[in-house]
mmCIF file of C-alpha atoms and ligand atoms in Angstrom:
data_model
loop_
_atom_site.group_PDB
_atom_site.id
_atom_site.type_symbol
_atom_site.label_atom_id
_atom_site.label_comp_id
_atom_site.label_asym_id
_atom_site.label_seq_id
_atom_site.Cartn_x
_atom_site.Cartn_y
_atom_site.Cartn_z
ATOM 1 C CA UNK A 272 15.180 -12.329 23.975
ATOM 2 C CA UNK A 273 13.225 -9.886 21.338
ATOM 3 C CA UNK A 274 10.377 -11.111 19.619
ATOM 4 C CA UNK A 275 11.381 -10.246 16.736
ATOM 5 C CA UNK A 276 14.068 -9.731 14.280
ATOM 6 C CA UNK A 277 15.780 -8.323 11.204
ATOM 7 C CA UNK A 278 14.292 -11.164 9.277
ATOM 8 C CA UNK A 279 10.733 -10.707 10.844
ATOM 9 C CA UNK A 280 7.696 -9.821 8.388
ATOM 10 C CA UNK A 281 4.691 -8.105 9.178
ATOM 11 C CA UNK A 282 2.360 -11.100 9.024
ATOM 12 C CA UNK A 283 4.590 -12.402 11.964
ATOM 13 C CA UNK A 284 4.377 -8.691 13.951
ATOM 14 C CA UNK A 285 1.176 -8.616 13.228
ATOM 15 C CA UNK A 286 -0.392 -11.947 14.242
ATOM 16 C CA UNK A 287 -2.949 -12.270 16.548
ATOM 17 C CA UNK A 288 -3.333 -8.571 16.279
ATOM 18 C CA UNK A 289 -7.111 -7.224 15.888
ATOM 19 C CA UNK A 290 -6.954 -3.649 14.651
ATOM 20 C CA UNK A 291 -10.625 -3.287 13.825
ATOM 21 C CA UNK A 292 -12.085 0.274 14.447
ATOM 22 C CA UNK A 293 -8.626 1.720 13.968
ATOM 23 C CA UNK A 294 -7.871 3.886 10.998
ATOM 24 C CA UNK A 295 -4.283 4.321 9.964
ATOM 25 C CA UNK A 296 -2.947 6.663 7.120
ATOM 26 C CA UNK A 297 -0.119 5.456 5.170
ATOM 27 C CA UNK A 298 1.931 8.185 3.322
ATOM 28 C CA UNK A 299 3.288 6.861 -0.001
ATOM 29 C CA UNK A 300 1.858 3.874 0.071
ATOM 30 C CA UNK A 301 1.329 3.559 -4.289
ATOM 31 C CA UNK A 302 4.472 1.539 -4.059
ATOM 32 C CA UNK A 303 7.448 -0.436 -1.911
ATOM 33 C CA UNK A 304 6.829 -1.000 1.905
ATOM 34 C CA UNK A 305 4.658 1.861 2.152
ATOM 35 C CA UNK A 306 1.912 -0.101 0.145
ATOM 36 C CA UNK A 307 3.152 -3.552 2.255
ATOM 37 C CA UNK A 308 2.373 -1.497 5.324
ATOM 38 C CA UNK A 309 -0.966 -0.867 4.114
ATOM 39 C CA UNK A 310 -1.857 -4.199 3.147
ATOM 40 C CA UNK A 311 -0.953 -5.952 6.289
ATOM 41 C CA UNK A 312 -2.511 -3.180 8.348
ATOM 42 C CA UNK A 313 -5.473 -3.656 7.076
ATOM 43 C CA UNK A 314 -5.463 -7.546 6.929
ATOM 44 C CA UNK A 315 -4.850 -7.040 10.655
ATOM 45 C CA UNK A 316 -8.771 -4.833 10.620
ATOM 46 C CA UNK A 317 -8.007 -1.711 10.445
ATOM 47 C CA UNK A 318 -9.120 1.243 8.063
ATOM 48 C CA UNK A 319 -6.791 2.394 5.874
ATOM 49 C CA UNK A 320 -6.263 5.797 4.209
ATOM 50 C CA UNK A 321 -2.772 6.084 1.882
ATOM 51 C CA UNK A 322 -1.895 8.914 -0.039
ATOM 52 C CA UNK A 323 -0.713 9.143 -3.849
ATOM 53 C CA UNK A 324 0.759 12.146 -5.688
ATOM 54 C CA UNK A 325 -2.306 11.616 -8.607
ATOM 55 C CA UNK A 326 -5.722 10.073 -8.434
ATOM 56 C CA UNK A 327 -4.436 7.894 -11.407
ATOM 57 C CA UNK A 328 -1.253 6.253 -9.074
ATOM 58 C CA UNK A 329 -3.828 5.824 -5.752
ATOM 59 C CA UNK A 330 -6.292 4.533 -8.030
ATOM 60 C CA UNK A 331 -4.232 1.727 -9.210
ATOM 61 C CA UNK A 332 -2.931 1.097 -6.004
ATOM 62 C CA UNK A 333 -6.316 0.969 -3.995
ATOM 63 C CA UNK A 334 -7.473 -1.940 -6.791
ATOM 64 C CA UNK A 335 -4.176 -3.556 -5.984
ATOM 65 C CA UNK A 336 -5.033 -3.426 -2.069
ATOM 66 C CA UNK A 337 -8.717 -3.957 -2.658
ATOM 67 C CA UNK A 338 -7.666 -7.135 -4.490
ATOM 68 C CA UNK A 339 -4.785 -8.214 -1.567
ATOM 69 C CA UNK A 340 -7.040 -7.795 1.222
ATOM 70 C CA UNK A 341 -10.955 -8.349 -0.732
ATOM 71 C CA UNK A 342 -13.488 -6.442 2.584
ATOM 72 C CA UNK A 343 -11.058 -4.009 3.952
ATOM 73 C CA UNK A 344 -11.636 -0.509 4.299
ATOM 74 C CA UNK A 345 -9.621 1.893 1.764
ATOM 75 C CA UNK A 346 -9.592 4.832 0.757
ATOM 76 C CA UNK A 347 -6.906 7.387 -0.259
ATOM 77 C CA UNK A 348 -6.144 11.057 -0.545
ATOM 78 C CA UNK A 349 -4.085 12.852 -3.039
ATOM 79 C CA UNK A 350 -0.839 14.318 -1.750
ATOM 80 C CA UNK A 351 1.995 16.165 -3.113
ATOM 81 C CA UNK A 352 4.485 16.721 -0.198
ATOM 82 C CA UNK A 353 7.223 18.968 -2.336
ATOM 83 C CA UNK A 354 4.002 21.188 -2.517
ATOM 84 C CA UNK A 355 2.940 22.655 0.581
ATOM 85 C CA UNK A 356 -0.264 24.648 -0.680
ATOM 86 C CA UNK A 357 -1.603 20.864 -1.788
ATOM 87 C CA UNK A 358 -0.486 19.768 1.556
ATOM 88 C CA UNK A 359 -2.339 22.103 2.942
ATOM 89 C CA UNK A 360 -5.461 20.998 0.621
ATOM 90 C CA UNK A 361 -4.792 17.203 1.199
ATOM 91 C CA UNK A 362 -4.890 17.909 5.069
ATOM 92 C CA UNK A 363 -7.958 19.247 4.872
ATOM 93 C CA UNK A 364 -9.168 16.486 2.482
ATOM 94 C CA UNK A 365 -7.825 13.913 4.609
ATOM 95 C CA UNK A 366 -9.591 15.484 8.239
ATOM 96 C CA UNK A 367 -12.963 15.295 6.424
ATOM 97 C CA UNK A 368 -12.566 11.346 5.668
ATOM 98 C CA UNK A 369 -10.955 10.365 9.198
ATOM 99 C CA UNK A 370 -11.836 13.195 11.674
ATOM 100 C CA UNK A 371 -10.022 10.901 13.948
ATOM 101 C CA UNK A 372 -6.914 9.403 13.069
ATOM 102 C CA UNK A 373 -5.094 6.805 15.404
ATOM 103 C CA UNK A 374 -1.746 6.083 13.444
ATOM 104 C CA UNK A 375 -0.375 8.393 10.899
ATOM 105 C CA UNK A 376 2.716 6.600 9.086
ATOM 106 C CA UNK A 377 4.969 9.160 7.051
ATOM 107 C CA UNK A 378 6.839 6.506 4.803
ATOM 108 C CA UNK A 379 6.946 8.404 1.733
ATOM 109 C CA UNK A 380 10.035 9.349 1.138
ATOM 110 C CA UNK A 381 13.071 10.342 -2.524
ATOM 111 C CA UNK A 382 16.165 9.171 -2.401
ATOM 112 C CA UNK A 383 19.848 10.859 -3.862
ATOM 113 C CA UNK A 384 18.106 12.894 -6.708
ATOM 114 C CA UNK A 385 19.414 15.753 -8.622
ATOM 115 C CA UNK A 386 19.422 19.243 -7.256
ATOM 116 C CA UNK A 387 16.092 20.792 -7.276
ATOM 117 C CA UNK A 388 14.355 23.047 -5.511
ATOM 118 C CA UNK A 389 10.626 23.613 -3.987
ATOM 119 C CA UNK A 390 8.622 26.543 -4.800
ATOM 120 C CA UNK A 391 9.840 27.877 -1.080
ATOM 121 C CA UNK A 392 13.334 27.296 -2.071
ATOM 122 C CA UNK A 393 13.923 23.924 -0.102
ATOM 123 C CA UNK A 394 16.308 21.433 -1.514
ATOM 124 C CA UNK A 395 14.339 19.063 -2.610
ATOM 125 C CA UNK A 396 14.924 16.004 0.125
ATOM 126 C CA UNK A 397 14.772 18.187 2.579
ATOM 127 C CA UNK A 398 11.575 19.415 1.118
ATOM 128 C CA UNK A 399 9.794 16.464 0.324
ATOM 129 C CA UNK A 400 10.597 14.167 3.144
ATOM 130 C CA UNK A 401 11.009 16.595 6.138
ATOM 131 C CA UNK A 402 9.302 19.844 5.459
ATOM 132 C CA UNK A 403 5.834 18.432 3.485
ATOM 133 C CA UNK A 404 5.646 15.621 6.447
ATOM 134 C CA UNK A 405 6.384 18.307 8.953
ATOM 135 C CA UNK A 406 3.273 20.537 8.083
ATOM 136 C CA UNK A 407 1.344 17.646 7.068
ATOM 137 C CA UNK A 408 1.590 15.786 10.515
ATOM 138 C CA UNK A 409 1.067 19.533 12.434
ATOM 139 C CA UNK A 410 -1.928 19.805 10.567
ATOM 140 C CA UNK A 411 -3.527 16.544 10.876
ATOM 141 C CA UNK A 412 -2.752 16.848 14.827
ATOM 142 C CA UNK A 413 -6.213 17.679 15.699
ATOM 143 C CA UNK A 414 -7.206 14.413 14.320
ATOM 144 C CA UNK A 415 -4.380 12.726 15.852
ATOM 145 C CA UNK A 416 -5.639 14.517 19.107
ATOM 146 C CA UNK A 417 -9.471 12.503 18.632
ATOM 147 C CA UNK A 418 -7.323 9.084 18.726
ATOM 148 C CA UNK A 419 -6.654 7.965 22.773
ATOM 149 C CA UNK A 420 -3.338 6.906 22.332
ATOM 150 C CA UNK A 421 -2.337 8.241 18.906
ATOM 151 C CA UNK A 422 1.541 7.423 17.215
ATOM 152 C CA UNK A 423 3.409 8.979 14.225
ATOM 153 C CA UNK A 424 5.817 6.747 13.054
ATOM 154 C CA UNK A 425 8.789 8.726 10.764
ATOM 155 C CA UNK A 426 10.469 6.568 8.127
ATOM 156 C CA UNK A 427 13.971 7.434 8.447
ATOM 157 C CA UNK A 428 16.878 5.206 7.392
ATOM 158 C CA UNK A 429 20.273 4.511 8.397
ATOM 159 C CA UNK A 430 21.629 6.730 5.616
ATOM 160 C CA UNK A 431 20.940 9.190 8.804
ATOM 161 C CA UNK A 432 24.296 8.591 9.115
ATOM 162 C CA UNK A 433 25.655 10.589 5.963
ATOM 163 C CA UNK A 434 24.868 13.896 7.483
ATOM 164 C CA UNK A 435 23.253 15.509 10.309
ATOM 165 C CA UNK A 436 20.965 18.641 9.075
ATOM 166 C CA UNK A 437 23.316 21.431 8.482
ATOM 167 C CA UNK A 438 21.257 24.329 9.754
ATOM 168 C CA UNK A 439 23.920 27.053 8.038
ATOM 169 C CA UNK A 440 22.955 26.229 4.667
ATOM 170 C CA UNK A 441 20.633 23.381 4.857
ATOM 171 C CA UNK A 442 19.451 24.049 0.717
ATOM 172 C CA UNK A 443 22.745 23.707 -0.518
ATOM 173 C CA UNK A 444 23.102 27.419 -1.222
ATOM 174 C CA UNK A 445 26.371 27.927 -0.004
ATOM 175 C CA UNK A 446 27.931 24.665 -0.301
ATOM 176 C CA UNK A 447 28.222 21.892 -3.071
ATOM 177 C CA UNK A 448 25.330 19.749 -3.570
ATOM 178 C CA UNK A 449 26.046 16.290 -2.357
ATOM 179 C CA UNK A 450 22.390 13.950 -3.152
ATOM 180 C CA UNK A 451 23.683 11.602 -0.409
ATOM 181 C CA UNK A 452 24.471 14.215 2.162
ATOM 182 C CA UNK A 453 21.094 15.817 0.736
ATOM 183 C CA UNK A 454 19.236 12.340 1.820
ATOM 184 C CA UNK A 455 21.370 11.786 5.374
ATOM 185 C CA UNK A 456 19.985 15.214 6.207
ATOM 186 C CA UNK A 457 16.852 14.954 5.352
ATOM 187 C CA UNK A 458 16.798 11.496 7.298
ATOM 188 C CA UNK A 459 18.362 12.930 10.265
ATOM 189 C CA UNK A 460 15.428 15.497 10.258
ATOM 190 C CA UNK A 461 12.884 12.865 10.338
ATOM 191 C CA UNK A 462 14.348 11.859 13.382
ATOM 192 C CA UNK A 463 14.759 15.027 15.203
ATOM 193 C CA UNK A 464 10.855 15.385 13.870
ATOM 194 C CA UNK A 465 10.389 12.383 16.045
ATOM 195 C CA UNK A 466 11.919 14.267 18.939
ATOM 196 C CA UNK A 467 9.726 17.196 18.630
ATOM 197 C CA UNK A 468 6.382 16.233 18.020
ATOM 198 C CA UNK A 469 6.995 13.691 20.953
ATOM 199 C CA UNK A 470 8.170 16.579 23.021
ATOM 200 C CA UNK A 471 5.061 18.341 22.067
ATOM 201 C CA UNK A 472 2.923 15.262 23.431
ATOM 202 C CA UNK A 473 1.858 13.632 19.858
ATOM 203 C CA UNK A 474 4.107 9.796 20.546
ATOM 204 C CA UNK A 475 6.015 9.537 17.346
ATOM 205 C CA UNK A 476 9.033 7.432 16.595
ATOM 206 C CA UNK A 477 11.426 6.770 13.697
ATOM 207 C CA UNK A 478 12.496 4.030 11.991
ATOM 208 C CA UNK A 479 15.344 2.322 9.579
ATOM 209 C CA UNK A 480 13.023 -0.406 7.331
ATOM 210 C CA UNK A 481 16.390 -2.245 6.346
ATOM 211 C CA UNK A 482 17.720 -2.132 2.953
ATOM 212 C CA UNK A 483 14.602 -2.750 0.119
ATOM 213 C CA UNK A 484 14.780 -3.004 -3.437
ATOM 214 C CA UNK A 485 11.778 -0.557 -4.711
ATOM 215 C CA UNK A 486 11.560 2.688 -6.521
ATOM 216 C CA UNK A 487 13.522 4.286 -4.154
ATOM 217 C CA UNK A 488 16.724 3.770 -6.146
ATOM 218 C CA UNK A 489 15.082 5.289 -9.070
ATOM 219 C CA UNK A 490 17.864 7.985 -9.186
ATOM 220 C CA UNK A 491 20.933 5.667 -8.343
ATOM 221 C CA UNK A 492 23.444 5.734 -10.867
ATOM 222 C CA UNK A 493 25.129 2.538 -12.012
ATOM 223 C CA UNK A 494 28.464 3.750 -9.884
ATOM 224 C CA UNK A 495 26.289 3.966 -6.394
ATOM 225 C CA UNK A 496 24.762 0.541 -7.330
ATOM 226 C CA UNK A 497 28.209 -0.605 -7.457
ATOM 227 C CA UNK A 498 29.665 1.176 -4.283
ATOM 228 C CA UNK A 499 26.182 -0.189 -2.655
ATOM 229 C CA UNK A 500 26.565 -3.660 -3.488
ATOM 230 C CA UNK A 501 30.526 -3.833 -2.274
ATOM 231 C CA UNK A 502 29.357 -2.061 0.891
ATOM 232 C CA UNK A 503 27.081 -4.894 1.171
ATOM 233 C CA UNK A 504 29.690 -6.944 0.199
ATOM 234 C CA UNK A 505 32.103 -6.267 2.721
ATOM 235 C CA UNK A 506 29.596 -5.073 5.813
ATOM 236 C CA UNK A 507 27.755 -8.094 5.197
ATOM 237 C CA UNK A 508 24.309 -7.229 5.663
ATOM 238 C CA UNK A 509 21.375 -8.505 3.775
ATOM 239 C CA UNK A 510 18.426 -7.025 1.580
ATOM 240 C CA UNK A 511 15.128 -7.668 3.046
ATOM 241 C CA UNK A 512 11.909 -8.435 1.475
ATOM 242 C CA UNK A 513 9.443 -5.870 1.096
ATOM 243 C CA UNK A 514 7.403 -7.619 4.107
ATOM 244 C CA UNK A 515 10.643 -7.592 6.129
ATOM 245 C CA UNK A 516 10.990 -4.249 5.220
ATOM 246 C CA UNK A 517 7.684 -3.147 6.067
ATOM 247 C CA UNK A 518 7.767 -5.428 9.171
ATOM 248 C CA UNK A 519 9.226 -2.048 11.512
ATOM 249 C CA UNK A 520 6.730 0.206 10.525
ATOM 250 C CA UNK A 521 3.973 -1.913 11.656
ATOM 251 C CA UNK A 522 5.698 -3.108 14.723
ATOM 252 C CA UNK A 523 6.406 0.518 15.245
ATOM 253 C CA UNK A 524 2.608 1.238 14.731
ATOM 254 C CA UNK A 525 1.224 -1.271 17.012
ATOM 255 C CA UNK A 526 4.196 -3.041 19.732
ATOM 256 C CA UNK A 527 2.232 -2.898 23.042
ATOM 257 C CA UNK A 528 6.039 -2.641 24.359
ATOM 258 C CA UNK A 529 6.007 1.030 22.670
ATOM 259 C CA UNK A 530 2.736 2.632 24.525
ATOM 260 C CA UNK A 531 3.991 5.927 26.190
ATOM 261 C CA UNK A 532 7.139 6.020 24.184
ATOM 262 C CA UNK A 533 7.841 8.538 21.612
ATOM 263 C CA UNK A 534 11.296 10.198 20.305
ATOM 264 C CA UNK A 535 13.463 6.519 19.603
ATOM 265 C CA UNK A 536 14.867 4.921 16.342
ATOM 266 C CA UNK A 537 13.901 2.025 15.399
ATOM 267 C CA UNK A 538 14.951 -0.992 13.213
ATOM 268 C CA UNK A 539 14.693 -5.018 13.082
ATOM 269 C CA UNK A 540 11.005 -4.663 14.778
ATOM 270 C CA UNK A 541 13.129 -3.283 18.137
ATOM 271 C CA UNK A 542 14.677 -0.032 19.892
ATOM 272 C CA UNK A 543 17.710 0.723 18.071
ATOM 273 C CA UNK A 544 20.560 1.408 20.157
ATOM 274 C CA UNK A 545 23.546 3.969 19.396
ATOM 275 C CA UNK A 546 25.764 3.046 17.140
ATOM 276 C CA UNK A 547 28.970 1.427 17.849
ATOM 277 C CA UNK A 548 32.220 -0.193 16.102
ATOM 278 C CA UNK A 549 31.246 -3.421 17.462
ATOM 279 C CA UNK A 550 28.101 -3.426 15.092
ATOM 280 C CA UNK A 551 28.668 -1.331 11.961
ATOM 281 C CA UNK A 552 25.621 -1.846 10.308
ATOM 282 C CA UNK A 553 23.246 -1.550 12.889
ATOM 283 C CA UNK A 554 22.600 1.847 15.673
ATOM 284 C CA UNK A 555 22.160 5.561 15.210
ATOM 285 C CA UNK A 556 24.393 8.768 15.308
ATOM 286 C CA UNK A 557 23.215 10.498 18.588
ATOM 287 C CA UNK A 558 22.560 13.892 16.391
ATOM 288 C CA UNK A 559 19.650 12.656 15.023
ATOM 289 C CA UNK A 560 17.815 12.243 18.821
ATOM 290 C CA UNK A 561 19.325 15.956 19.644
ATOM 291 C CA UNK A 562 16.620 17.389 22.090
ATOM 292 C CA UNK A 563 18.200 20.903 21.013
ATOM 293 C CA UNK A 564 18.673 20.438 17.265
ATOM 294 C CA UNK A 565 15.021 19.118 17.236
ATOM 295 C CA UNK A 566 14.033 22.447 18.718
ATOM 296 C CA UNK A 567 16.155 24.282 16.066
ATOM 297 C CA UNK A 568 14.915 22.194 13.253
ATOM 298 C CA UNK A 569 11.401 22.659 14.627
ATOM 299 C CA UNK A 570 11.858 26.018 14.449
ATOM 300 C CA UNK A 571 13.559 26.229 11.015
ATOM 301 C CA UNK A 572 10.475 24.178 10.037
ATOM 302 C CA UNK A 573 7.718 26.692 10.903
ATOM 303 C CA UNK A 574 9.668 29.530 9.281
ATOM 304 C CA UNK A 575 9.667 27.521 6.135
ATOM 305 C CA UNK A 576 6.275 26.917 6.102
ATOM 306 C CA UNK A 577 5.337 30.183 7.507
ATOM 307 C CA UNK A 578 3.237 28.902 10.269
ATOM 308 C CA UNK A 579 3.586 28.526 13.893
ATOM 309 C CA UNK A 580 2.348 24.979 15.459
ATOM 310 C CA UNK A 581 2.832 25.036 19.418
ATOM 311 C CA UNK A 582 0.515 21.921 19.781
ATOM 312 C CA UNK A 583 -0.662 22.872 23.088
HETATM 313 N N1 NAP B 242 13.974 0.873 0.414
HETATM 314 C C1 NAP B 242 14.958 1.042 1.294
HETATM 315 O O1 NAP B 242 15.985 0.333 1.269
HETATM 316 C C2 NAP B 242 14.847 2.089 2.367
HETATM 317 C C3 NAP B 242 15.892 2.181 3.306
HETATM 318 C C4 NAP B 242 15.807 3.141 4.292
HETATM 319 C C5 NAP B 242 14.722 3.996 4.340
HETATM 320 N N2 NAP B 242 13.719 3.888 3.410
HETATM 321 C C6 NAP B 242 12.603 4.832 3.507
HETATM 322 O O2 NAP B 242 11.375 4.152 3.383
HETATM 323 C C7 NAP B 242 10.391 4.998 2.789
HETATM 324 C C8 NAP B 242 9.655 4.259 1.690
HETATM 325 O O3 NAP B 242 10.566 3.953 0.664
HETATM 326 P P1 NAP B 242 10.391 2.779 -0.404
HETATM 327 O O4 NAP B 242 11.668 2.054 -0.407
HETATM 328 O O5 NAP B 242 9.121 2.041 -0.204
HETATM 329 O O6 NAP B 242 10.347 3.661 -1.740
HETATM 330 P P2 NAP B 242 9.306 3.774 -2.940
HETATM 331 O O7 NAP B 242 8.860 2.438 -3.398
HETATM 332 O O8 NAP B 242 9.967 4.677 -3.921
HETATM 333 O O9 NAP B 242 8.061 4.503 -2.271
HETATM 334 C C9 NAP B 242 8.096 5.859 -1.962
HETATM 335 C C10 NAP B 242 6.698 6.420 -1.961
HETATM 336 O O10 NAP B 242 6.783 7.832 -1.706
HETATM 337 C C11 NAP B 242 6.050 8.525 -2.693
HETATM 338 N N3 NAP B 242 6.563 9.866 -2.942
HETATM 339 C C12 NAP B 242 7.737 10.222 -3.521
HETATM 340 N N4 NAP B 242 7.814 11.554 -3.635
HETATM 341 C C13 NAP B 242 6.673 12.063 -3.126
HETATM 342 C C14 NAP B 242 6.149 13.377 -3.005
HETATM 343 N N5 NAP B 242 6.804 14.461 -3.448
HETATM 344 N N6 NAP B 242 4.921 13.537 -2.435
HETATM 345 C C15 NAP B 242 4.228 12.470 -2.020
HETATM 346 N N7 NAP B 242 4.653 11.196 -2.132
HETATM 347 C C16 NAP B 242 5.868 10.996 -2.687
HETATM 348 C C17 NAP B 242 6.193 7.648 -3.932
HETATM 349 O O11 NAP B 242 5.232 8.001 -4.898
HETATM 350 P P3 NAP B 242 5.608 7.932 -6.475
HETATM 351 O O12 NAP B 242 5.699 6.488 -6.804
HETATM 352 O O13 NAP B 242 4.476 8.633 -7.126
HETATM 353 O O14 NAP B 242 6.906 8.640 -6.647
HETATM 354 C C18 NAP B 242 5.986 6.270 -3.323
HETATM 355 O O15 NAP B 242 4.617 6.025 -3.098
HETATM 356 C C19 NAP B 242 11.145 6.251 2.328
HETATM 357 O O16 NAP B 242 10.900 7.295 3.251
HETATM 358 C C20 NAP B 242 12.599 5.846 2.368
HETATM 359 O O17 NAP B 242 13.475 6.922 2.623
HETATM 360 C C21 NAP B 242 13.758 2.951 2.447
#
C-alpha cells in the first residue's frame, strides 16, 4: 500500500526527515503552497532560498517564515519570470548565495489571465510558467551540477489536460485566445520540461498539488468559479489544504522511492499513472511525457530565449 495519500500533509511526508546541510530554492514561495513548501522544508533542516517578484513581497514573506520556523536558514532572491533579462540577473544573484543547490522547486506559477504578452512576444502563461522556469533552471544547472544527487521538481497541474502545447501557434497569434487552453499548455510544457532536463541528466519531475484555494484564482471570473465548483460537484473530488497541497512537492523533493527517477507526474505524494475513465479525476494525458514533443518544446524554448543549453 502507498505511504501516503491525497489527504497526506507535508508534516506527515516529511517526518523523521533530517534535511540539514541541504539548501532548497522555492520559486514563488510569497504565497499558497509555494510558501507551505518552504516552511516545512525548512522545519525538516534545510536552507531555504524562495524567490519574490519585489524585495517588498519576499520581505514580508521571509518575516512570515522567520516567524513559522524561528532558527532556520532563509534567504530570498528577487525574480521576475515574465522577464527574462531579470531572470538572467536573479540567476546570477541566486548562484552567488547557493553555489550549490540540491533541490530547485519551480512552483510559481498564473493561472487563466487575460491575453498579454512578454517583451519576446510569449503569451503570457506560456511565458511566465514555462519559458522564465525554462532558462531559469538551465542557468542555475551548474549549481544543480555541485549537488550529488540534485532534483527539479515542475509544478504542473491536472489542468494539463486542457491542451497539449500547440507548437503551430503556441502565442495565440493565429488562433483565438482561450486563458484555459493558455494554462493547459503551459502546464503540459512543464511536464515535457520534466522530460527534457531529465533526458539531459538533471532528475526532475512534475507534479499536480491537488486543487488549493490561494491567489491562483486571482483572475477567475465568477462564471469559472461556478463551472469549477459543479465540476467538483459532480466529479466529486475535494479541495485540499494548503499543507495537503504542498504535501507533493515535498514528497517529490525528498521520497527515497524517487532517487534515479526523473521525467514522471506526480500527485497524492505518489507516481501518477495515465489517465483512464475508470478514475476521472486522477492520471495524465500521455502528451505531456512525449519524449519527442519535449525535444521540440526544448528546442522552441532555446529559440525563445535565444540561447542554446546542451547540458553536457
Ligand atoms: N492552487 C491550485 O489549486 C493548483 C492546482 C494545480 C497546480 N497549481 C500550481 O501550483 C503552483 C503554485 O500555485 P499556488 O496555488 O500556490 O498560487 P499562488 O498562491 O498564486 O502562488 C503563486 C506564486 O507565484 C508567483 N508568481 C506569479 N507570477 C510570477 C512571475 N511572473 N514571476 C515570478 N513569480 C510569479 C506569485 O507571486 P505574486 O504573489 O507576486 O504574484 C506567488 O508567489 C502554480 O504553478 C500553479 O499552477 C496550483
Amino acid at each position: 500500500m502507498a505511504k501516503f495519500n491525497a489527504t497526506s500533509t507535508t508534516a506527515e511526508v516529511l517526518q523523521g526527515k533530517n534535511l540539514k546541510g541541504q539548501t532548497v530554492v522555492v520559486t514563488g514561495a510569497t504565497s499558497g503552497i509555494g510558501f507551505e513548501a518552504a516552511r516545512s522544508l525548512a522545519a525538516a533542516g534545510a536552507d531555504v532560498i524562495i524567490t519574490g517578484r519585489s524585495k517588498a513581497k519576499y520581505t514580508t514573506a521571509l518575516e512570515a517564515l522567520q516567524t513559522a520556523v524561528p532558527g532556520a536558514r532563509f534567504d530570498a532572491v528577487e525574480l521576475e519570470l515574465s522577464d527574462l533579462a531579470q531572470v538572467r540577473t536573479a540567476a546570477a544573484h541566486l548562484q552567488t548565495k547557493a553555489p550549490r543547490i540540491d533541490r530547485l522547486i519551480n512552483n510559481a506559477g498564473i493561472m487563466a489571465c487575460p491575453l498579454s504578452r512578454t517583451a519576446e512576444g510569449c503569451e503570457l502563461q506560456f511565458g511566465t510558467n514555462h519559458i522564465g522556469h525554462f532558462l531559469w533552471t538551465c542557468l542555475l544547472v551548474p549549481a544543480l551540477r555541485q549537488s550529488t544527487a540534485p532534483r527539479v521538481v515542475n509544478l504542473s497541474s491536472a489542468g494539463h489536460k486542457y491542451a497539449p502545447v500547440n507548437f503551430d501557434d503556441p502565442h495565440f497569434e493565429a488562433h483565438a485566445y482561450d486563458k484555459w487552453q493558455a494554462y493547459g499548455q503551459a502546464k503540459t510544457a512543464n511536464m515535457l520540461f520534466s522530460v527534457g532536463l531529465t533526458a539531459r541528466g538533471i532528475l526532475a519531475n512534475a507534479v499536480h498539488p491537488g486543487a488549493i484555494m490561494t491567489n491562483l484564482g486571482r483572475h477567475m471570473t465568477q462564471e469559472d468559479m461556478a463551472q469549477f465548483g459543479s465540476q467538483a460537484h459532480e466529479s466529486g473530488f475535494e479541495f485540499k489544504t494548503v499543507e495537503q497541497g504542498a504535501a507533493t512537492s515535498v514528497w517529490a523533493a525528498t521520497a527515497p522511492e524517487l532517487e534515479g527517477r526523473g521525467g514522471l507526474y506526480l500527485e497524492d505524494c505518489g507516481i501518477g499513472e495515465p489517465a483512464s475513465e475508470a478514475s476521472p479525476t486522477t492520471g495524465y494525458f500521455s502528451y505531456g511525457l512525449d519524449g519527442d514533443a519535449a525535444e521540440r518544446l526544448w528546442a522552441l524554448s532555446e529559440e525563445i530565449v535565444g540561447e542554446q543549453f546542451t547540458l553536457a
